[in-house]
PDB file of C-alpha atoms in Angstrom:
ATOM      1  CA  UNK A 267      46.243  15.026  38.081  1.00 49.00           C
ATOM      2  CA  UNK A 268      44.411  18.259  37.736  1.00 54.00           C
ATOM      3  CA  UNK A 269      41.250  16.391  36.654  1.00 54.00           C
ATOM      4  CA  UNK A 270      41.506  13.991  39.549  1.00 57.00           C
ATOM      5  CA  UNK A 271      41.730  16.808  42.002  1.00 56.00           C
ATOM      6  CA  UNK A 272      38.848  18.553  40.333  1.00 61.00           C
ATOM      7  CA  UNK A 273      36.724  15.379  40.557  1.00 60.00           C
ATOM      8  CA  UNK A 274      37.634  14.920  44.211  1.00 62.00           C
ATOM      9  CA  UNK A 275      36.597  18.468  44.965  1.00 69.00           C
ATOM     10  CA  UNK A 276      33.230  18.015  43.256  1.00 69.00           C
ATOM     11  CA  UNK A 277      30.239  17.471  45.510  1.00 74.00           C
ATOM     12  CA  UNK A 278      29.119  13.845  45.510  1.00 78.00           C
ATOM     13  CA  UNK A 279      25.646  14.760  44.051  1.00 79.00           C
ATOM     14  CA  UNK A 280      27.245  16.293  40.952  1.00 80.00           C
ATOM     15  CA  UNK A 281      29.455  13.221  40.478  1.00 77.00           C
ATOM     16  CA  UNK A 282      26.359  11.041  40.772  1.00 80.00           C
ATOM     17  CA  UNK A 283      24.526  13.135  38.163  1.00 81.00           C
ATOM     18  CA  UNK A 284      27.499  12.859  35.827  1.00 82.00           C
ATOM     19  CA  UNK A 285      27.605   9.091  36.201  1.00 83.00           C
ATOM     20  CA  UNK A 286      23.836   8.777  35.526  1.00 83.00           C
ATOM     21  CA  UNK A 287      24.185  11.010  32.484  1.00 83.00           C
ATOM     22  CA  UNK A 288      27.095   9.002  30.984  1.00 83.00           C
ATOM     23  CA  UNK A 289      25.175   5.731  31.578  1.00 85.00           C
ATOM     24  CA  UNK A 290      22.110   7.154  29.899  1.00 85.00           C
ATOM     25  CA  UNK A 291      24.204   8.274  27.012  1.00 85.00           C
ATOM     26  CA  UNK A 292      25.715   4.828  26.674  1.00 85.00           C
ATOM     27  CA  UNK A 293      22.284   3.172  26.645  1.00 86.00           C
ATOM     28  CA  UNK A 294      20.936   5.636  24.045  1.00 83.00           C
ATOM     29  CA  UNK A 295      23.955   5.080  21.766  1.00 84.00           C
ATOM     30  CA  UNK A 296      23.713   1.320  22.161  1.00 84.00           C
ATOM     31  CA  UNK A 297      19.994   1.350  21.301  1.00 83.00           C
ATOM     32  CA  UNK A 298      20.741   3.331  18.159  1.00 78.00           C
ATOM     33  CA  UNK A 299      23.531   1.062  17.025  1.00 77.00           C
ATOM     34  CA  UNK A 300      22.291  -2.478  17.843  1.00 78.00           C
ATOM     35  CA  UNK A 301      19.281  -2.577  15.445  1.00 72.00           C
ATOM     36  CA  UNK A 302      21.316  -1.208  12.516  1.00 70.00           C
ATOM     37  CA  UNK A 303      24.059  -3.740  13.199  1.00 71.00           C
ATOM     38  CA  UNK A 304      21.530  -6.522  13.402  1.00 73.00           C
ATOM     39  CA  UNK A 305      20.040  -5.487  10.043  1.00 66.00           C
ATOM     40  CA  UNK A 306      23.548  -5.339   8.601  1.00 63.00           C
ATOM     41  CA  UNK A 307      24.194  -8.918   9.696  1.00 67.00           C
ATOM     42  CA  UNK A 308      20.899 -10.327   8.470  1.00 64.00           C
ATOM     43  CA  UNK A 309      20.734  -8.734   5.001  1.00 60.00           C
ATOM     44  CA  UNK A 310      22.823  -9.255   1.881  1.00 56.00           C
ATOM     45  CA  UNK A 311      25.165  -6.488   0.803  1.00 53.00           C
ATOM     46  CA  UNK A 312      23.227  -5.531  -2.298  1.00 54.00           C
ATOM     47  CA  UNK A 313      20.213  -4.713  -0.121  1.00 55.00           C
ATOM     48  CA  UNK A 314      22.344  -1.986   1.484  1.00 54.00           C
ATOM     49  CA  UNK A 315      23.594  -0.631  -1.813  1.00 52.00           C
ATOM     50  CA  UNK A 316      20.051   0.144  -2.808  1.00 53.00           C
ATOM     51  CA  UNK A 317      19.211   1.474   0.603  1.00 53.00           C
ATOM     52  CA  UNK A 318      22.204   3.773   0.628  1.00 51.00           C
ATOM     53  CA  UNK A 319      21.246   5.128  -2.786  1.00 49.00           C
ATOM     54  CA  UNK A 320      17.732   5.676  -1.605  1.00 47.00           C
ATOM     55  CA  UNK A 321      18.868   7.310   1.598  1.00 45.00           C
ATOM     56  CA  UNK A 322      21.280   9.579  -0.229  1.00 46.00           C
ATOM     57  CA  UNK A 323      18.712  10.691  -2.772  1.00 43.00           C
ATOM     58  CA  UNK A 324      15.434  10.500  -0.966  1.00 40.00           C
ATOM     59  CA  UNK A 325      15.963   9.935   2.719  1.00 41.00           C
ATOM     60  CA  UNK A 326      14.322   6.548   2.675  1.00 40.00           C
ATOM     61  CA  UNK A 327      15.195   4.144   5.450  1.00 44.00           C
ATOM     62  CA  UNK A 328      12.743   1.288   5.793  1.00 48.00           C
ATOM     63  CA  UNK A 329       9.294  -0.206   5.234  1.00 57.00           C
ATOM     64  CA  UNK A 330       7.091   1.567   2.725  1.00 64.00           C
ATOM     65  CA  UNK A 331       9.741   4.121   1.757  1.00 70.00           C
ATOM     66  CA  UNK A 332      12.283   1.393   1.162  1.00 74.00           C
ATOM     67  CA  UNK A 333       9.820  -0.522  -1.008  1.00 79.00           C
ATOM     68  CA  UNK A 334       9.183   2.633  -3.022  1.00 79.00           C
ATOM     69  CA  UNK A 335      12.905   3.141  -3.523  1.00 76.00           C
ATOM     70  CA  UNK A 336      13.502  -0.477  -4.449  1.00 79.00           C
ATOM     71  CA  UNK A 337      10.560  -0.396  -6.856  1.00 82.00           C
ATOM     72  CA  UNK A 338      11.916   2.770  -8.489  1.00 77.00           C
ATOM     73  CA  UNK A 339      15.211   1.020  -8.942  1.00 76.00           C
ATOM     74  CA  UNK A 340      13.497  -1.794 -10.804  1.00 78.00           C
ATOM     75  CA  UNK A 341      14.105  -4.371  -8.040  1.00 81.00           C
ATOM     76  CA  UNK A 342      10.461  -5.242  -7.331  1.00 87.00           C
ATOM     77  CA  UNK A 343       7.794  -6.598  -9.690  1.00 89.00           C
TER      78      UNK A 343
ATOM     79  CA  UNK B 283      15.979   2.183 -13.947  1.00 41.00           C
ATOM     80  CA  UNK B 284      12.217   2.389 -14.239  1.00 44.00           C
ATOM     81  CA  UNK B 285      10.269   5.590 -14.469  1.00 45.00           C
ATOM     82  CA  UNK B 286       7.329   4.957 -12.128  1.00 53.00           C
ATOM     83  CA  UNK B 287       7.149   7.300  -9.157  1.00 60.00           C
ATOM     84  CA  UNK B 288       5.883   4.871  -6.530  1.00 79.00           C
ATOM     85  CA  UNK B 289       4.806   1.259  -5.910  1.00 82.00           C
ATOM     86  CA  UNK B 290       1.189   2.030  -6.825  1.00 84.00           C
ATOM     87  CA  UNK B 291       2.154   2.839 -10.435  1.00 85.00           C
ATOM     88  CA  UNK B 292       3.052   0.506 -13.245  1.00 90.00           C
ATOM     89  CA  UNK B 293       5.541   1.206 -16.035  1.00 88.00           C
ATOM     90  CA  UNK B 294       3.909   2.494 -19.203  1.00 88.00           C
ATOM     91  CA  UNK B 295       3.354   0.285 -22.270  1.00 90.00           C
ATOM     92  CA  UNK B 296       3.280  -2.998 -20.414  1.00 94.00           C
ATOM     93  CA  UNK B 297       1.984  -5.796 -22.684  1.00 96.00           C
ATOM     94  CA  UNK B 298      -1.661  -6.555 -21.880  1.00 96.00           C
ATOM     95  CA  UNK B 299      -2.288 -10.259 -21.133  1.00 97.00           C
ATOM     96  CA  UNK B 300      -5.030 -11.922 -23.179  1.00 96.00           C
ATOM     97  CA  UNK B 301      -7.517 -14.521 -22.015  1.00 97.00           C
ATOM     98  CA  UNK B 302      -6.118 -17.832 -23.319  1.00 95.00           C
ATOM     99  CA  UNK B 303      -8.958 -19.825 -21.636  1.00 96.00           C
ATOM    100  CA  UNK B 304      -6.487 -21.461 -19.200  1.00 96.00           C
ATOM    101  CA  UNK B 305      -8.721 -20.563 -16.222  1.00 97.00           C
ATOM    102  CA  UNK B 306     -12.125 -21.319 -17.778  1.00 97.00           C
ATOM    103  CA  UNK B 307     -12.459 -24.619 -15.887  1.00 97.00           C
ATOM    104  CA  UNK B 308     -11.863 -23.122 -12.443  1.00 98.00           C
ATOM    105  CA  UNK B 309     -15.329 -21.640 -11.763  1.00 98.00           C
ATOM    106  CA  UNK B 310     -17.415 -24.254  -9.923  1.00 98.00           C
ATOM    107  CA  UNK B 311     -14.470 -26.280  -8.767  1.00 98.00           C
ATOM    108  CA  UNK B 312     -13.746 -27.084  -5.100  1.00 98.00           C
ATOM    109  CA  UNK B 313     -10.493 -25.825  -3.714  1.00 98.00           C
ATOM    110  CA  UNK B 314      -8.162 -28.795  -3.174  1.00 97.00           C
ATOM    111  CA  UNK B 315      -7.481 -30.068   0.365  1.00 97.00           C
ATOM    112  CA  UNK B 316      -3.849 -28.948   0.181  1.00 98.00           C
ATOM    113  CA  UNK B 317      -2.365 -27.210   3.276  1.00 98.00           C
ATOM    114  CA  UNK B 318      -0.437 -24.091   2.399  1.00 98.00           C
ATOM    115  CA  UNK B 319       2.323 -22.555   4.523  1.00 98.00           C
ATOM    116  CA  UNK B 320       1.448 -19.018   5.582  1.00 98.00           C
ATOM    117  CA  UNK B 321       3.530 -15.980   6.451  1.00 98.00           C
ATOM    118  CA  UNK B 322       1.888 -16.120   9.880  1.00 97.00           C
ATOM    119  CA  UNK B 323       3.779 -19.368  10.494  1.00 97.00           C
ATOM    120  CA  UNK B 324       0.868 -21.775  10.300  1.00 97.00           C
ATOM    121  CA  UNK B 325      -0.745 -23.979   7.664  1.00 98.00           C
ATOM    122  CA  UNK B 326      -3.916 -22.737   5.948  1.00 98.00           C
ATOM    123  CA  UNK B 327      -6.471 -25.151   4.536  1.00 98.00           C
ATOM    124  CA  UNK B 328      -8.400 -22.978   2.044  1.00 98.00           C
ATOM    125  CA  UNK B 329     -10.789 -25.814   1.179  1.00 98.00           C
ATOM    126  CA  UNK B 330     -12.426 -25.855   4.650  1.00 98.00           C
ATOM    127  CA  UNK B 331     -12.726 -22.139   5.258  1.00 98.00           C
ATOM    128  CA  UNK B 332     -16.348 -21.024   5.879  1.00 97.00           C
ATOM    129  CA  UNK B 333     -17.705 -17.981   4.042  1.00 97.00           C
ATOM    130  CA  UNK B 334     -16.007 -15.944   1.379  1.00 98.00           C
ATOM    131  CA  UNK B 335     -12.307 -16.008   0.670  1.00 98.00           C
ATOM    132  CA  UNK B 336     -10.408 -13.989  -1.891  1.00 98.00           C
ATOM    133  CA  UNK B 337      -7.168 -15.543  -3.066  1.00 98.00           C
ATOM    134  CA  UNK B 338      -5.106 -13.369  -5.347  1.00 98.00           C
ATOM    135  CA  UNK B 339      -2.512 -15.482  -7.153  1.00 98.00           C
ATOM    136  CA  UNK B 340       0.566 -13.681  -8.514  1.00 98.00           C
ATOM    137  CA  UNK B 341       3.891 -14.673 -10.154  1.00 97.00           C
ATOM    138  CA  UNK B 342       6.576 -12.987  -8.010  1.00 97.00           C
ATOM    139  CA  UNK B 343       6.963  -9.767  -5.973  1.00 94.00           C
ATOM    140  CA  UNK B 344      10.689  -9.569  -6.637  1.00 91.00           C
ATOM    141  CA  UNK B 345      13.408  -9.871  -4.021  1.00 85.00           C
ATOM    142  CA  UNK B 346      15.057  -6.608  -2.835  1.00 83.00           C
ATOM    143  CA  UNK B 347      18.571  -8.004  -3.179  1.00 80.00           C
ATOM    144  CA  UNK B 348      18.315  -9.241  -6.774  1.00 84.00           C
ATOM    145  CA  UNK B 349      17.266  -7.942 -10.099  1.00 86.00           C
ATOM    146  CA  UNK B 350      14.099  -9.114 -11.750  1.00 91.00           C
ATOM    147  CA  UNK B 351      14.535 -11.789 -14.448  1.00 93.00           C
ATOM    148  CA  UNK B 352      15.719 -10.552 -17.801  1.00 91.00           C
ATOM    149  CA  UNK B 353      12.782  -9.280 -19.891  1.00 93.00           C
ATOM    150  CA  UNK B 354      10.351  -9.476 -16.969  1.00 95.00           C
ATOM    151  CA  UNK B 355       8.336  -6.433 -18.069  1.00 93.00           C
ATOM    152  CA  UNK B 356       7.881  -7.936 -21.584  1.00 95.00           C
ATOM    153  CA  UNK B 357       6.060 -11.013 -20.244  1.00 96.00           C
ATOM    154  CA  UNK B 358       2.321 -10.206 -20.461  1.00 96.00           C
ATOM    155  CA  UNK B 359       0.835 -10.023 -16.973  1.00 96.00           C
ATOM    156  CA  UNK B 360       4.128 -10.574 -15.123  1.00 96.00           C
ATOM    157  CA  UNK B 361       4.743  -7.082 -13.839  1.00 95.00           C
ATOM    158  CA  UNK B 362       2.729  -5.558 -11.024  1.00 95.00           C
ATOM    159  CA  UNK B 363       2.778  -7.967  -8.024  1.00 96.00           C
ATOM    160  CA  UNK B 364       3.873  -5.269  -5.552  1.00 94.00           C
ATOM    161  CA  UNK B 365       1.206  -2.748  -6.649  1.00 94.00           C
ATOM    162  CA  UNK B 366      -1.386  -5.492  -6.575  1.00 96.00           C
ATOM    163  CA  UNK B 367      -0.483  -6.514  -3.032  1.00 96.00           C
ATOM    164  CA  UNK B 368      -0.511  -2.875  -2.003  1.00 94.00           C
ATOM    165  CA  UNK B 369      -4.029  -2.360  -3.370  1.00 94.00           C
ATOM    166  CA  UNK B 370      -5.314  -5.357  -1.458  1.00 97.00           C
ATOM    167  CA  UNK B 371      -3.582  -3.884   1.639  1.00 95.00           C
ATOM    168  CA  UNK B 372      -5.120  -0.458   1.063  1.00 94.00           C
ATOM    169  CA  UNK B 373      -8.628  -1.866   0.484  1.00 96.00           C
ATOM    170  CA  UNK B 374      -8.386  -4.447   3.241  1.00 96.00           C
ATOM    171  CA  UNK B 375     -10.907  -2.730   5.506  1.00 96.00           C
ATOM    172  CA  UNK B 376     -13.488  -2.608   2.715  1.00 97.00           C
ATOM    173  CA  UNK B 377     -12.932  -6.271   1.955  1.00 97.00           C
ATOM    174  CA  UNK B 378     -13.355  -7.233   5.642  1.00 97.00           C
ATOM    175  CA  UNK B 379     -16.496  -5.124   5.751  1.00 97.00           C
ATOM    176  CA  UNK B 380     -17.817  -7.354   2.931  1.00 97.00           C
ATOM    177  CA  UNK B 381     -17.240 -10.403   5.195  1.00 96.00           C
ATOM    178  CA  UNK B 382     -14.309 -11.573   3.053  1.00 97.00           C
ATOM    179  CA  UNK B 383     -10.895 -12.994   3.998  1.00 97.00           C
ATOM    180  CA  UNK B 384      -7.937 -12.179   1.809  1.00 98.00           C
ATOM    181  CA  UNK B 385      -4.890 -14.293   1.000  1.00 98.00           C
ATOM    182  CA  UNK B 386      -2.083 -13.847  -1.498  1.00 98.00           C
ATOM    183  CA  UNK B 387      -0.709 -16.974  -3.123  1.00 98.00           C
ATOM    184  CA  UNK B 388       2.503 -17.575  -5.045  1.00 98.00           C
ATOM    185  CA  UNK B 389       5.194 -20.205  -5.555  1.00 98.00           C
ATOM    186  CA  UNK B 390       7.951 -18.457  -3.567  1.00 97.00           C
ATOM    187  CA  UNK B 391       8.891 -19.947  -0.201  1.00 97.00           C
ATOM    188  CA  UNK B 392       7.652 -18.603   3.121  1.00 98.00           C
ATOM    189  CA  UNK B 393      10.863 -16.719   4.026  1.00 96.00           C
ATOM    190  CA  UNK B 394      10.673 -14.841   0.751  1.00 95.00           C
ATOM    191  CA  UNK B 395       7.008 -14.058   1.322  1.00 97.00           C
ATOM    192  CA  UNK B 396       7.602 -13.003   4.923  1.00 96.00           C
ATOM    193  CA  UNK B 397      10.130 -10.357   3.805  1.00 91.00           C
ATOM    194  CA  UNK B 398       7.514  -9.046   1.366  1.00 93.00           C
ATOM    195  CA  UNK B 399       4.656  -9.080   3.888  1.00 94.00           C
ATOM    196  CA  UNK B 400       6.759  -7.327   6.502  1.00 90.00           C
ATOM    197  CA  UNK B 401       8.203  -4.694   4.132  1.00 88.00           C
ATOM    198  CA  UNK B 402       4.815  -3.888   2.593  1.00 91.00           C
ATOM    199  CA  UNK B 403       2.981  -4.052   5.914  1.00 90.00           C
ATOM    200  CA  UNK B 404       0.411  -6.478   4.524  1.00 95.00           C
ATOM    201  CA  UNK B 405      -2.475  -7.018   7.011  1.00 95.00           C
ATOM    202  CA  UNK B 406      -3.261 -10.443   5.517  1.00 97.00           C
ATOM    203  CA  UNK B 407      -1.255 -13.676   5.036  1.00 98.00           C
ATOM    204  CA  UNK B 408       0.632 -14.762   1.983  1.00 98.00           C
ATOM    205  CA  UNK B 409       0.502 -18.462   1.217  1.00 98.00           C
ATOM    206  CA  UNK B 410       3.253 -20.510  -0.375  1.00 98.00           C
ATOM    207  CA  UNK B 411       2.574 -23.168  -3.003  1.00 98.00           C
ATOM    208  CA  UNK B 412       6.312 -23.854  -3.406  1.00 97.00           C
ATOM    209  CA  UNK B 413       5.808 -27.459  -4.444  1.00 97.00           C
ATOM    210  CA  UNK B 414       2.930 -26.537  -6.813  1.00 97.00           C
ATOM    211  CA  UNK B 415       0.600 -29.099  -5.256  1.00 97.00           C
ATOM    212  CA  UNK B 416      -2.259 -26.621  -5.003  1.00 98.00           C
ATOM    213  CA  UNK B 417      -1.700 -25.271  -8.549  1.00 97.00           C
ATOM    214  CA  UNK B 418      -1.463 -28.746 -10.069  1.00 96.00           C
ATOM    215  CA  UNK B 419      -4.607 -29.952  -8.213  1.00 97.00           C
ATOM    216  CA  UNK B 420      -6.600 -27.028  -9.734  1.00 97.00           C
ATOM    217  CA  UNK B 421      -4.771 -26.989 -13.072  1.00 96.00           C
ATOM    218  CA  UNK B 422      -3.883 -23.326 -12.624  1.00 97.00           C
ATOM    219  CA  UNK B 423      -2.102 -21.528 -15.497  1.00 96.00           C
ATOM    220  CA  UNK B 424       1.612 -21.075 -14.861  1.00 96.00           C
ATOM    221  CA  UNK B 425       4.737 -20.062 -16.757  1.00 96.00           C
ATOM    222  CA  UNK B 426       8.468 -20.662 -16.458  1.00 95.00           C
ATOM    223  CA  UNK B 427      11.169 -18.028 -16.148  1.00 95.00           C
ATOM    224  CA  UNK B 428      14.843 -18.697 -15.385  1.00 94.00           C
ATOM    225  CA  UNK B 429      13.989 -22.162 -14.094  1.00 93.00           C
ATOM    226  CA  UNK B 430      11.214 -20.903 -11.778  1.00 95.00           C
ATOM    227  CA  UNK B 431       7.597 -22.046 -12.237  1.00 95.00           C
ATOM    228  CA  UNK B 432       5.427 -19.040 -11.517  1.00 97.00           C
ATOM    229  CA  UNK B 433       1.653 -18.703 -11.330  1.00 97.00           C
ATOM    230  CA  UNK B 434      -0.075 -16.541 -13.855  1.00 97.00           C
ATOM    231  CA  UNK B 435      -1.899 -13.720 -12.204  1.00 98.00           C
ATOM    232  CA  UNK B 436      -5.510 -14.567 -11.375  1.00 98.00           C
ATOM    233  CA  UNK B 437      -7.904 -13.973  -8.538  1.00 98.00           C
ATOM    234  CA  UNK B 438     -10.241 -16.579  -7.054  1.00 98.00           C
ATOM    235  CA  UNK B 439     -13.309 -15.878  -4.968  1.00 98.00           C
ATOM    236  CA  UNK B 440     -14.413 -18.976  -3.051  1.00 98.00           C
ATOM    237  CA  UNK B 441     -17.387 -19.522  -0.787  1.00 98.00           C
ATOM    238  CA  UNK B 442     -17.027 -22.357   1.652  1.00 97.00           C
ATOM    239  CA  UNK B 443     -14.291 -23.893  -0.535  1.00 97.00           C
ATOM    240  CA  UNK B 444     -16.263 -23.649  -3.781  1.00 98.00           C
ATOM    241  CA  UNK B 445     -14.866 -21.313  -6.444  1.00 98.00           C
ATOM    242  CA  UNK B 446     -17.634 -18.943  -7.461  1.00 98.00           C
ATOM    243  CA  UNK B 447     -15.718 -16.340  -9.455  1.00 98.00           C
ATOM    244  CA  UNK B 448     -12.389 -16.151 -11.257  1.00 98.00           C
ATOM    245  CA  UNK B 449     -10.724 -13.022 -12.544  1.00 98.00           C
ATOM    246  CA  UNK B 450      -8.372 -13.927 -15.380  1.00 98.00           C
ATOM    247  CA  UNK B 451      -6.364 -12.292 -16.777  1.00 97.00           C
ATOM    248  CA  UNK B 452      -5.926  -9.600 -14.172  1.00 98.00           C
ATOM    249  CA  UNK B 453      -4.856  -6.276 -15.706  1.00 97.00           C
ATOM    250  CA  UNK B 454      -3.954  -3.754 -14.589  1.00 96.00           C
ATOM    251  CA  UNK B 455      -2.934  -5.425 -11.309  1.00 97.00           C
ATOM    252  CA  UNK B 456      -3.102  -2.180  -9.347  1.00 95.00           C
ATOM    253  CA  UNK B 457      -6.903  -2.133  -9.940  1.00 96.00           C
ATOM    254  CA  UNK B 458      -7.391  -5.783  -8.897  1.00 97.00           C
ATOM    255  CA  UNK B 459      -8.770  -5.100  -5.384  1.00 98.00           C
ATOM    256  CA  UNK B 460     -11.275  -2.531  -6.723  1.00 97.00           C
ATOM    257  CA  UNK B 461     -12.545  -5.062  -9.303  1.00 98.00           C
ATOM    258  CA  UNK B 462     -12.993  -7.671  -6.533  1.00 98.00           C
ATOM    259  CA  UNK B 463     -14.758  -5.184  -4.274  1.00 98.00           C
ATOM    260  CA  UNK B 464     -17.108  -4.207  -7.077  1.00 98.00           C
ATOM    261  CA  UNK B 465     -18.010  -7.851  -7.772  1.00 98.00           C
ATOM    262  CA  UNK B 466     -18.509  -8.627  -4.057  1.00 98.00           C
ATOM    263  CA  UNK B 467     -20.805  -5.654  -3.613  1.00 97.00           C
ATOM    264  CA  UNK B 468     -22.821  -6.748  -6.698  1.00 97.00           C
ATOM    265  CA  UNK B 469     -23.038 -10.334  -5.432  1.00 97.00           C
ATOM    266  CA  UNK B 470     -23.715 -10.170  -1.704  1.00 95.00           C
ATOM    267  CA  UNK B 471     -24.099 -13.370   0.328  1.00 90.00           C
ATOM    268  CA  UNK B 472     -27.719 -14.240   1.049  1.00 78.00           C
TER     269      UNK B 472
END
C-alpha cells in the first residue's frame, strides 16, 4: 500500500525513467543468458566438464583459450 | 593429463615417423577429380584449381568431448594435428603472399571439421575425404585406429592440379608450415 502511494506520488518522468531502466536491465540479462543457454543445448555434457575445469583453473571460456585448455587436458591431438 | 603448456607445443618423446616409401609415387601425379566437402559449405575440386595449392593431410584433430584413442601418442606421426593446423593459421599471410592457397584434409566429416575450424579460428577451409575416394585415387598412406581409417600426415604442394612436392613424413608437425614456406620461397613460380 505504502509502495503504491509512493509510486503514485512520483513524478511521471521518474516513473518513465524507472521503466526504461528495468527494460534495459531485462534486455542486458537476456543477452547474457541466451548465448550460454544455446551453447548448453548444442554441446555434449563432457564438453562443459572440461570447460568448467578450465574456467576454474585458468579463466578460459572459448575459442583459442578453450582449445589450449582442451589440449592441456589431452583431448586434442 | 599431458604436460605441454599450449597448443603450439608437442609432448616430449613422441616417436618419430620414418619414411616407409608410401608416398614416393605421389610426386608428378595429377590430383584426382574428386569433389571434397569443405568447412565453408561447398565442394572443392582440387584438381582444377589454378596456381599453387598446399594441402596438408592429417589424421585427426581430436574431438573436444571425447578422449583420444588409446595409445594415440605412441603411434608415430599421429600426434600434432592441432599444432600443425595452428601453424598454418599463423603463417597464413606469408603463404598467401607466396600466391598459395591452403587446405587441410582429413577423413573426419564436415561437422567435425567445422567445430575444429571455428574453435581454432582457421582462415582456410578444411576438406573432408570421409569416404576415402580422394585417398584411394591417389594411393595415400593411411592407418586404422579403433575402426577409423585415418590419413598419415603428409603435405602436398600442387600446381594446376599436378603434385610437384610431397612432404612425408611430416615431423614435427608444428614446424610443417615453416617447411612449406621455405620450399615455396626456394621454388618460386616462373
